[in-house]
Amino acid sequence: MISPRTLKGFRDYLPEAMIPRERLMETARRVYRSYGFSPIDTPALEYLEILEGKGGEESDKQLYKFQDHGNRWVGLRFDLTVPLARFAAQHIATLGTPLKRYHIAAVWRGENTQRGRYREFMQCDFDTIGTRSPAADIETALVIHDLFRAIGFERFRIRINNRMVLTGLLEKLGLSDKSAGVLRALDKLAKIGPEKVAQEMTETCGAGDDQVRQVLQLAEISGPRDEVLERLKPLVAGSQTGEEGVARLAELTAGASAAGVAEERLVIDVSIARGLDYYTGTVFETFLDDLPGIGSVCSGGRYDNLAELYTKQELPGIGASLGLDRLLAAMEELGMIEPVATPAEVFIAWFDKNRLHDYLALAAQLRAAGLGVEVYPEPKKLGQQLKYADRRGHRVAIIAGENEFNAGTVQLKDLRAARQQDIAVEPADAFIAAVKELAGSV
RNA sequence: GUGGGUAUAGCUCAGUUGGUUAGAGCGCCAGAUUGUGGAUCUGGAAGUCGGGGGUUCGAGUCCCCUUACCCACCCCA
């Protein structure tokens, strides 16, 4: 006998896990589409040279790679950005710019597992390629904002920064060539504190005390938006890059406000830098007020030239990615996920052995009205059928036997409240409305 | 990749310094109840104690290896 098992970091999803997962993906899809982002898909496997183009040894270690049957070196995509770069280089001539696409798909990384971190996981990216317009930055913030509201969050915060602010300061300080290391250290500020960050900057980047002090001084600015902007200005004064960064932040916040985003939901946080140094402008991180420890659940930013490895055409862009698995873990912890193992609200018991056709017709009628309906496949004892329906998480049970059929009614049972009522099946509109109301899907 | 922890029934766990036939609660199945679930009672199925090797008269218990999971670090395009 072969023992049934799954690979480390790879998971089966049972219905109870898959239902909220699908719901979340549907919400993301709906919000992305509402802004005009179009769906695309790309192959899971790419030529290794495409994937290895960027990134160093560390990335290599995480990459699933092997030779295919034609001895080609291939690899599984580890994110959706590199495939997008290749895709854009290949198809931008046909599609034109700006290209707005979303991509919801699995990616693979052979890294060590941890809570909320697996080797196969889902990313939900959206990007706007081919424009440097601040409007695209604003729109990105709006999408993130709408997305979290659509999922059902009220208490969340999108932290924004602009990479140019820091780059400008580093230019002034003569640390430009060390920016990658400085940014990586700075990204840990919230996690390990200023002393440790200073230590890391000194040790790994060779930054001087004064340089470190100024970087930290910048990073620790916080407060109301306008105040932050005012305090940033003198620190970057004289650096064209830095000044532009501050101006872009001002444009972004003003634009988001105009579109109705509450000020406390979009805050400037100069300390966020994102570990990756390929972001060049606006960067985003999204935190849940009720669960800050879980980290950013939606991150992204602006990049100057997405596809430079694959084409001469310059393709600036901006985008962000929803961390689906991490967010699901958070929602579970916050009690936002109902333990339900069926997507159908309505359960029809096969009560009278000779009435299957009536139950099937009833189910068809309700499905046509947009409800999910399951008819129990065996004429078992009613108690068992109801128990099954309750365990699965159906909301409404419909029971009908000789008495009901003769009276032209069915019994509508609220499975949660354990209450029931007889209701006439005619007129159909009123009947369907009653079922829907009880099912909670009006 | 580094360090630490855990692994016993479907789930949560107990199992005394190694000792006979491995337990409990919950869940599951059946019945009490031939038109009504989450309550009660009765009965039942279910474990090669994660896998492999070793020490021993004897291993769920001790040792080694291995796999998976959890925590921290590293890293995170």
Coordinates of N, CA and C in Angstrom, one line a residue, chain A residues 29-214:
Chain A
R29 N -11.0 39.4 -7.4 CA -11.3 39.5 -8.8 C -12.3 40.6 -9.1
R30 N -13.3 40.6 -8.3 CA -14.4 41.6 -8.5 C -13.9 43.1 -8.4
V31 N -13.0 43.3 -7.3 CA -12.5 44.6 -7.1 C -11.6 45.0 -8.2
Y32 N -10.7 44.1 -8.6 CA -9.7 44.4 -9.7 C -10.5 44.8 -11.0
R33 N -11.5 44.0 -11.3 CA -12.2 44.2 -12.5 C -13.0 45.5 -12.5
S34 N -13.4 45.9 -11.3 CA -14.2 47.1 -11.2 C -13.3 48.3 -11.5
Y35 N -12.0 48.2 -11.5 CA -11.1 49.3 -11.9 C -10.6 49.1 -13.3
G36 N -11.0 48.1 -14.0 CA -10.6 47.9 -15.4 C -9.4 47.0 -15.5
F37 N -8.9 46.3 -14.5 CA -7.8 45.4 -14.6 C -8.3 44.2 -15.3
S38 N -7.6 43.7 -16.3 CA -8.0 42.5 -17.0 C -7.3 41.3 -16.6
P39 N -7.9 40.1 -16.7 CA -7.3 38.9 -16.3 C -6.3 38.4 -17.3
I40 N -5.2 37.9 -16.9 CA -4.3 37.1 -17.8 C -3.8 35.9 -17.0
D41 N -3.2 35.0 -17.8 CA -2.6 33.8 -17.1 C -1.3 33.5 -17.9
T42 N -0.4 32.9 -17.2 CA 0.9 32.5 -17.9 C 1.2 31.1 -17.4
P43 N 2.2 30.4 -18.1 CA 2.5 29.1 -17.7 C 3.1 29.0 -16.3
A44 N 2.9 27.9 -15.6 CA 3.6 27.7 -14.3 C 5.1 27.5 -14.5
L45 N 5.4 26.8 -15.6 CA 6.8 26.6 -16.0 C 7.4 27.6 -16.9
E46 N 8.6 28.1 -16.7 CA 9.2 29.0 -17.5 C 10.6 28.5 -17.8
Y47 N 11.2 29.0 -18.9 CA 12.6 28.7 -19.1 C 13.4 29.2 -17.9
L48 N 14.4 28.5 -17.5 CA 15.1 28.8 -16.3 C 15.8 30.2 -16.5
E49 N 16.3 30.5 -17.7 CA 17.0 31.8 -17.9 C 16.0 33.0 -17.6
I50 N 14.8 32.8 -17.9 CA 13.8 33.9 -17.6 C 13.7 34.1 -16.1
L51 N 13.6 33.0 -15.4 CA 13.4 33.2 -13.9 C 14.7 33.6 -13.2
E52 N 15.8 33.2 -13.8 CA 17.1 33.4 -13.1 C 17.7 34.8 -13.4
G53 N 17.0 35.5 -14.4 CA 17.5 36.8 -14.9 C 17.8 37.7 -13.7
K54 N 16.9 37.8 -12.8 CA 17.1 38.7 -11.7 C 17.4 37.9 -10.5
G55 N 17.7 38.5 -9.4 CA 17.9 37.8 -8.1 C 19.2 37.1 -8.1
G56 N 19.7 36.9 -6.9 CA 21.0 36.3 -6.7 C 21.0 34.9 -6.2
E57 N 22.0 34.5 -5.5 CA 22.1 33.1 -5.0 C 20.9 32.7 -4.2
E58 N 20.5 33.6 -3.3 CA 19.4 33.3 -2.4 C 18.1 32.9 -3.2
S59 N 17.8 33.6 -4.2 CA 16.7 33.3 -5.0 C 16.8 32.0 -5.7
D60 N 18.0 31.7 -6.1 CA 18.3 30.4 -6.8 C 18.0 29.3 -5.9
K61 N 18.3 29.4 -4.6 CA 18.0 28.3 -3.7 C 16.6 28.0 -3.6
Q62 N 15.7 29.1 -3.7 CA 14.3 28.9 -3.5 C 13.6 28.4 -4.8
L63 N 14.3 28.4 -5.8 CA 13.7 28.1 -7.1 C 13.6 26.6 -7.4
Y64 N 12.4 26.2 -7.7 CA 12.2 24.8 -8.1 C 12.7 24.7 -9.6
K65 N 13.8 24.0 -9.8 CA 14.2 23.9 -11.2 C 14.6 22.4 -11.6
F66 N 14.5 22.1 -12.8 CA 14.8 20.8 -13.3 C 14.9 20.8 -14.8
Q67 N 15.4 19.6 -15.3 CA 15.4 19.5 -16.8 C 14.1 18.8 -17.2
D68 N 13.5 19.3 -18.3 CA 12.3 18.6 -18.8 C 12.7 17.5 -19.7
H69 N 11.7 16.9 -20.3 CA 12.0 15.7 -21.2 C 12.8 16.0 -22.4
G70 N 12.8 17.3 -22.8 CA 13.6 17.7 -23.9 C 15.0 18.3 -23.5
N71 N 15.3 18.0 -22.2 CA 16.6 18.4 -21.6 C 16.7 20.0 -21.5
R72 N 15.6 20.6 -21.6 CA 15.6 22.1 -21.4 C 15.6 22.3 -19.9
W73 N 16.4 23.3 -19.5 CA 16.3 23.7 -18.0 C 15.1 24.6 -17.8
V74 N 14.3 24.2 -16.9 CA 13.0 25.0 -16.7 C 12.9 25.2 -15.2
G75 N 12.0 26.1 -14.8 CA 11.7 26.3 -13.4 C 10.3 26.7 -13.2
L76 N 9.8 26.5 -11.9 CA 8.4 26.9 -11.6 C 8.5 28.4 -11.2
R77 N 7.5 29.1 -11.6 CA 7.5 30.6 -11.2 C 7.5 30.7 -9.7
F78 N 8.2 31.7 -9.2 CA 8.3 31.9 -7.8 C 7.5 33.2 -7.4
D79 N 7.1 33.9 -8.4 CA 6.2 35.1 -8.2 C 5.4 35.3 -9.5
L80 N 4.6 36.3 -9.5 CA 3.9 36.6 -10.8 C 4.5 37.8 -11.5
T81 N 5.5 38.4 -10.8 CA 6.0 39.7 -11.4 C 7.0 39.3 -12.6
V82 N 7.9 38.4 -12.3 CA 8.8 38.0 -13.4 C 8.0 37.5 -14.6
P83 N 7.1 36.6 -14.5 CA 6.3 36.2 -15.6 C 5.6 37.4 -16.3
L84 N 5.2 38.3 -15.5 CA 4.5 39.5 -16.1 C 5.6 40.3 -16.9
A85 N 6.8 40.4 -16.4 CA 7.8 41.1 -17.2 C 8.0 40.4 -18.5
R86 N 8.2 39.1 -18.5 CA 8.3 38.4 -19.7 C 7.1 38.5 -20.7
F87 N 6.0 38.4 -20.1 CA 4.7 38.6 -20.8 C 4.6 39.9 -21.5
A88 N 5.0 41.0 -20.7 CA 4.9 42.3 -21.2 C 5.9 42.5 -22.4
A89 N 7.1 42.0 -22.2 CA 8.1 42.1 -23.3 C 7.6 41.5 -24.5
Q90 N 6.9 40.4 -24.4 CA 6.4 39.6 -25.5 C 5.2 40.2 -26.2
H91 N 4.3 40.7 -25.4 CA 3.0 41.1 -25.9 C 2.6 42.5 -25.9
I92 N 3.5 43.4 -25.4 CA 3.1 44.8 -25.2 C 2.8 45.4 -26.5
A93 N 3.5 45.0 -27.6 CA 3.3 45.6 -28.9 C 1.8 45.3 -29.4
T94 N 1.3 44.2 -29.0 CA -0.1 43.8 -29.4 C -1.1 44.5 -28.4
L95 N -0.7 44.6 -27.2 CA -1.7 45.0 -26.2 C -1.7 46.5 -26.0
G96 N -0.6 47.2 -26.2 CA -0.4 48.6 -26.0 C -0.4 49.0 -24.5
T97 N -0.1 50.2 -24.3 CA -0.1 50.7 -22.9 C -1.1 51.8 -22.7
P98 N -1.5 52.1 -21.5 CA -1.2 51.3 -20.3 C -1.8 49.9 -20.3
L99 N -1.1 49.0 -19.8 CA -1.6 47.6 -19.6 C -2.0 47.4 -18.2
K100 N -3.2 47.2 -17.9 CA -3.7 46.9 -16.6 C -4.1 45.4 -16.5
R101 N -3.4 44.7 -15.7 CA -3.8 43.3 -15.6 C -3.8 42.8 -14.2
Y102 N -4.7 41.8 -13.9 CA -4.5 41.1 -12.7 C -4.3 39.6 -12.9
H103 N -3.7 39.0 -12.0 CA -3.2 37.6 -12.2 C -3.4 36.9 -10.8
I104 N -4.2 35.9 -10.7 CA -4.4 35.2 -9.5 C -4.0 33.8 -9.8
A105 N -2.9 33.4 -9.2 CA -2.3 32.0 -9.5 C -1.4 31.6 -8.4
A106 N -1.1 30.3 -8.5 CA -0.2 29.7 -7.5 C 1.3 30.0 -7.9
V107 N 2.2 30.1 -6.9 CA 3.6 30.2 -7.2 C 4.3 29.3 -6.2
W108 N 5.6 29.0 -6.5 CA 6.3 28.0 -5.7 C 7.6 28.5 -5.3
R109 N 7.9 28.3 -4.0 CA 9.3 28.6 -3.5 C 9.7 27.5 -2.6
G110 N 10.9 27.0 -2.8 CA 11.4 25.9 -2.0 C 12.1 26.4 -0.7
E111 N 11.4 27.3 0.0 CA 12.0 27.8 1.2 C 11.4 27.0 2.4
N112 N 12.0 27.3 3.6 CA 11.5 26.6 4.7 C 10.1 27.1 5.1
T113 N 9.3 26.2 5.6 CA 7.9 26.5 5.9 C 7.8 27.1 7.3
Q114 N 6.7 27.9 7.5 CA 6.3 28.4 8.8 C 4.8 28.7 8.7
R115 N 4.3 29.2 9.8 CA 2.9 29.5 9.8 C 2.6 30.5 8.7
G116 N 1.6 30.2 7.9 CA 1.2 31.1 6.8 C 2.3 31.2 5.7
R117 N 3.3 30.3 5.8 CA 4.3 30.3 4.7 C 4.5 28.9 4.2
Y118 N 4.1 28.7 2.9 CA 4.2 27.4 2.3 C 5.0 27.4 1.1
R119 N 5.2 26.2 0.5 CA 6.1 26.2 -0.7 C 5.2 26.4 -1.9
E120 N 4.0 26.1 -1.8 CA 3.0 26.4 -2.9 C 2.0 27.3 -2.3
F121 N 1.9 28.5 -2.9 CA 0.9 29.4 -2.4 C 0.4 30.3 -3.5
M122 N -0.7 31.0 -3.1 CA -1.4 31.8 -4.1 C -1.1 33.3 -4.0
Q123 N -0.9 33.9 -5.2 CA -0.7 35.3 -5.2 C -1.8 36.0 -6.0
C124 N -2.2 37.1 -5.6 CA -3.3 37.9 -6.3 C -2.8 39.3 -6.6
D125 N -2.1 39.3 -7.8 CA -1.4 40.6 -8.2 C -2.3 41.4 -9.1
F126 N -2.1 42.7 -9.0 CA -2.6 43.6 -10.1 C -1.6 44.7 -10.3
D127 N -1.4 45.0 -11.6 CA -0.3 46.0 -12.0 C -0.8 46.9 -13.1
T128 N -0.3 48.0 -13.2 CA -0.5 48.9 -14.3 C 0.9 49.2 -14.9
I129 N 1.0 48.8 -16.2 CA 2.3 48.9 -16.9 C 2.3 50.0 -17.9
G130 N 3.4 50.7 -18.0 CA 3.5 51.6 -19.1 C 3.0 53.0 -18.8
T131 N 3.0 53.4 -17.6 CA 2.7 54.8 -17.3 C 3.4 55.2 -16.0
R132 N 3.9 56.4 -16.0 CA 4.5 57.0 -14.8 C 3.6 57.9 -14.0
S133 N 2.4 58.0 -14.5 CA 1.4 59.0 -14.0 C 1.2 58.7 -12.5
P134 N 1.1 59.8 -11.7 CA 0.8 59.6 -10.3 C -0.7 59.1 -10.2
A135 N -1.5 59.2 -11.2 CA -2.8 58.7 -11.1 C -2.8 57.2 -10.9
A136 N -1.8 56.5 -11.5 CA -1.7 55.1 -11.4 C -1.4 54.7 -9.9
D137 N -0.5 55.6 -9.3 CA -0.2 55.3 -7.9 C -1.4 55.5 -7.0
I138 N -2.2 56.6 -7.3 CA -3.4 56.8 -6.5 C -4.4 55.6 -6.7
E139 N -4.5 55.2 -7.9 CA -5.5 54.1 -8.2 C -5.0 52.8 -7.5
T140 N -3.8 52.6 -7.4 CA -3.3 51.4 -6.7 C -3.7 51.5 -5.3
A141 N -3.5 52.6 -4.7 CA -4.0 52.8 -3.3 C -5.5 52.6 -3.1
L142 N -6.2 53.1 -4.1 CA -7.7 52.9 -4.0 C -8.1 51.5 -4.2
V143 N -7.4 50.7 -5.0 CA -7.8 49.3 -5.2 C -7.5 48.6 -3.9
I144 N -6.4 48.8 -3.3 CA -6.1 48.2 -2.0 C -7.2 48.5 -1.0
H145 N -7.5 49.8 -0.9 CA -8.5 50.3 0.0 C -9.8 49.6 -0.2
D146 N -10.3 49.6 -1.5 CA -11.6 49.0 -1.8 C -11.6 47.5 -1.5
L147 N -10.4 46.9 -1.8 CA -10.3 45.4 -1.6 C -10.5 45.0 -0.2
F148 N -9.9 45.7 0.7 CA -10.0 45.4 2.1 C -11.4 45.7 2.7
R149 N -12.0 46.7 2.1 CA -13.4 47.0 2.6 C -14.3 45.9 2.0
A150 N -14.1 45.5 0.8 CA -14.9 44.5 0.2 C -14.8 43.1 0.9
I151 N -13.6 42.9 1.4 CA -13.4 41.6 2.2 C -14.2 41.7 3.5
G152 N -14.3 42.9 4.0 CA -15.1 43.0 5.2 C -14.3 43.7 6.4
F153 N -13.1 44.3 6.0 CA -12.3 44.9 7.0 C -12.7 46.4 7.2
E154 N -12.8 46.9 8.4 CA -12.9 48.3 8.6 C -11.6 48.9 9.2
R155 N -11.0 48.1 10.0 CA -9.8 48.5 10.8 C -8.6 48.0 10.1
F156 N -8.1 48.8 9.1 CA -6.8 48.5 8.5 C -6.1 49.8 8.1
R157 N -4.9 49.7 7.8 CA -4.1 50.9 7.5 C -3.2 50.6 6.3
I158 N -3.2 51.4 5.3 CA -2.3 51.3 4.2 C -1.1 52.2 4.5
R159 N 0.1 51.7 4.7 CA 1.2 52.6 4.9 C 1.9 52.8 3.6
I160 N 2.2 54.0 3.3 CA 2.8 54.4 2.1 C 4.2 55.1 2.3
N161 N 5.0 55.0 1.4 CA 6.3 55.7 1.4 C 6.7 55.9 -0.1
N162 N 7.7 56.7 -0.3 CA 8.2 56.8 -1.6 C 9.7 56.5 -1.6
R163 N 10.2 55.6 -2.3 CA 11.5 55.2 -2.3 C 12.5 56.3 -2.6
M164 N 12.0 57.3 -3.3 CA 12.9 58.4 -3.7 C 13.2 59.3 -2.5
V165 N 12.4 59.3 -1.5 CA 12.7 60.1 -0.3 C 14.0 59.6 0.3
L166 N 14.0 58.3 0.5 CA 15.2 57.7 1.1 C 16.4 57.8 0.1
T167 N 16.1 57.4 -1.1 CA 17.2 57.5 -2.1 C 17.8 58.9 -2.1
G168 N 17.0 59.9 -2.1 CA 17.4 61.3 -2.1 C 18.3 61.6 -0.9
L169 N 17.9 61.1 0.3 CA 18.7 61.3 1.5 C 20.0 60.6 1.4
L170 N 20.0 59.4 0.9 CA 21.2 58.6 0.8 C 22.2 59.2 -0.2
E171 N 21.6 59.8 -1.3 CA 22.5 60.6 -2.2 C 23.2 61.7 -1.5
K172 N 22.4 62.5 -0.7 CA 23.0 63.6 0.0 C 24.1 63.1 1.0
L173 N 23.9 61.9 1.5 CA 24.8 61.4 2.5 C 26.0 60.7 1.9
G174 N 25.9 60.5 0.6 CA 27.0 59.8 -0.1 C 26.9 58.3 0.1
L175 N 25.7 57.8 0.3 CA 25.5 56.3 0.6 C 24.8 55.6 -0.5
S176 N 24.8 56.2 -1.7 CA 24.0 55.7 -2.8 C 24.4 54.2 -3.1
D177 N 25.6 54.0 -3.1 CA 26.1 52.6 -3.5 C 25.7 51.6 -2.5
K178 N 25.4 52.0 -1.3 CA 25.0 51.1 -0.2 C 23.5 51.0 0.0
S179 N 22.8 51.5 -0.9 CA 21.3 51.7 -0.6 C 20.6 50.4 -0.4
A180 N 21.0 49.3 -1.1 CA 20.3 48.1 -0.9 C 20.4 47.6 0.5
G181 N 21.6 47.6 1.0 CA 21.8 47.1 2.4 C 21.2 48.0 3.4
V182 N 21.3 49.3 3.2 CA 20.6 50.2 4.1 C 19.1 50.0 4.2
L183 N 18.6 49.9 3.0 CA 17.1 49.7 2.9 C 16.7 48.4 3.6
R184 N 17.5 47.4 3.4 CA 17.1 46.1 3.9 C 17.1 46.2 5.5
A185 N 18.1 46.9 6.0 CA 18.2 47.0 7.4 C 17.0 47.9 7.9
L186 N 16.7 48.9 7.2 CA 15.7 49.9 7.6 C 14.3 49.2 7.6
D187 N 14.1 48.3 6.7 CA 12.9 47.6 6.6 C 12.5 46.8 7.9
K188 N 13.6 46.6 8.7 CA 13.3 45.8 9.9 C 13.1 46.7 11.1
L189 N 13.0 48.0 10.9 CA 12.9 49.0 12.0 C 11.8 48.6 13.0
A190 N 10.6 48.4 12.5 CA 9.5 48.1 13.4 C 9.7 46.8 14.2
K191 N 10.4 45.9 13.5 CA 10.6 44.6 14.1 C 11.7 44.5 15.2
I192 N 12.9 45.1 14.9 CA 14.0 44.9 15.8 C 14.5 46.2 16.5
G193 N 13.9 47.3 16.1 CA 14.2 48.6 16.8 C 15.4 49.3 16.2
P194 N 15.5 50.6 16.6 CA 16.6 51.4 16.0 C 18.0 51.0 16.3
E195 N 18.2 50.5 17.5 CA 19.6 50.2 17.9 C 20.2 49.1 17.0
K196 N 19.3 48.0 16.8 CA 19.8 46.9 16.0 C 19.9 47.3 14.6
V197 N 19.0 48.2 14.1 CA 19.1 48.6 12.7 C 20.4 49.4 12.5
A198 N 20.7 50.3 13.5 CA 21.9 51.0 13.4 C 23.1 50.1 13.3
Q199 N 23.1 49.1 14.2 CA 24.2 48.1 14.2 C 24.4 47.4 12.9
E200 N 23.2 47.0 12.3 CA 23.3 46.3 11.0 C 23.8 47.2 9.9
M201 N 23.4 48.5 10.0 CA 23.9 49.4 8.9 C 25.4 49.6 9.0
T202 N 25.8 49.7 10.3 CA 27.3 49.9 10.5 C 28.0 48.7 10.0
E203 N 27.6 47.6 10.5 CA 28.3 46.4 10.2 C 28.3 45.9 8.8
T204 N 27.1 45.9 8.2 CA 27.0 45.3 6.8 C 27.2 46.3 5.7
C205 N 27.0 47.6 6.0 CA 27.1 48.6 5.0 C 28.3 49.6 5.2
G206 N 28.9 49.5 6.4 CA 30.0 50.4 6.7 C 29.5 51.8 6.8
A207 N 28.3 52.1 7.2 CA 27.8 53.4 7.3 C 28.4 54.1 8.6
G208 N 28.7 55.4 8.5 CA 29.2 56.1 9.6 C 28.1 56.5 10.6
D209 N 28.5 56.8 11.8 CA 27.5 57.1 12.9 C 26.6 58.3 12.5
D210 N 27.2 59.3 11.9 CA 26.4 60.4 11.5 C 25.4 60.0 10.4
Q211 N 25.8 59.2 9.4 CA 25.0 58.8 8.4 C 23.8 58.0 8.9
V212 N 24.2 57.1 9.8 CA 23.1 56.2 10.4 C 22.1 57.1 11.1
R213 N 22.6 58.1 11.9 CA 21.7 58.9 12.6 C 20.7 59.7 11.7
Q214 N 21.2 60.2 10.6 CA 20.3 60.9 9.7 C 19.3 60.0 9.1

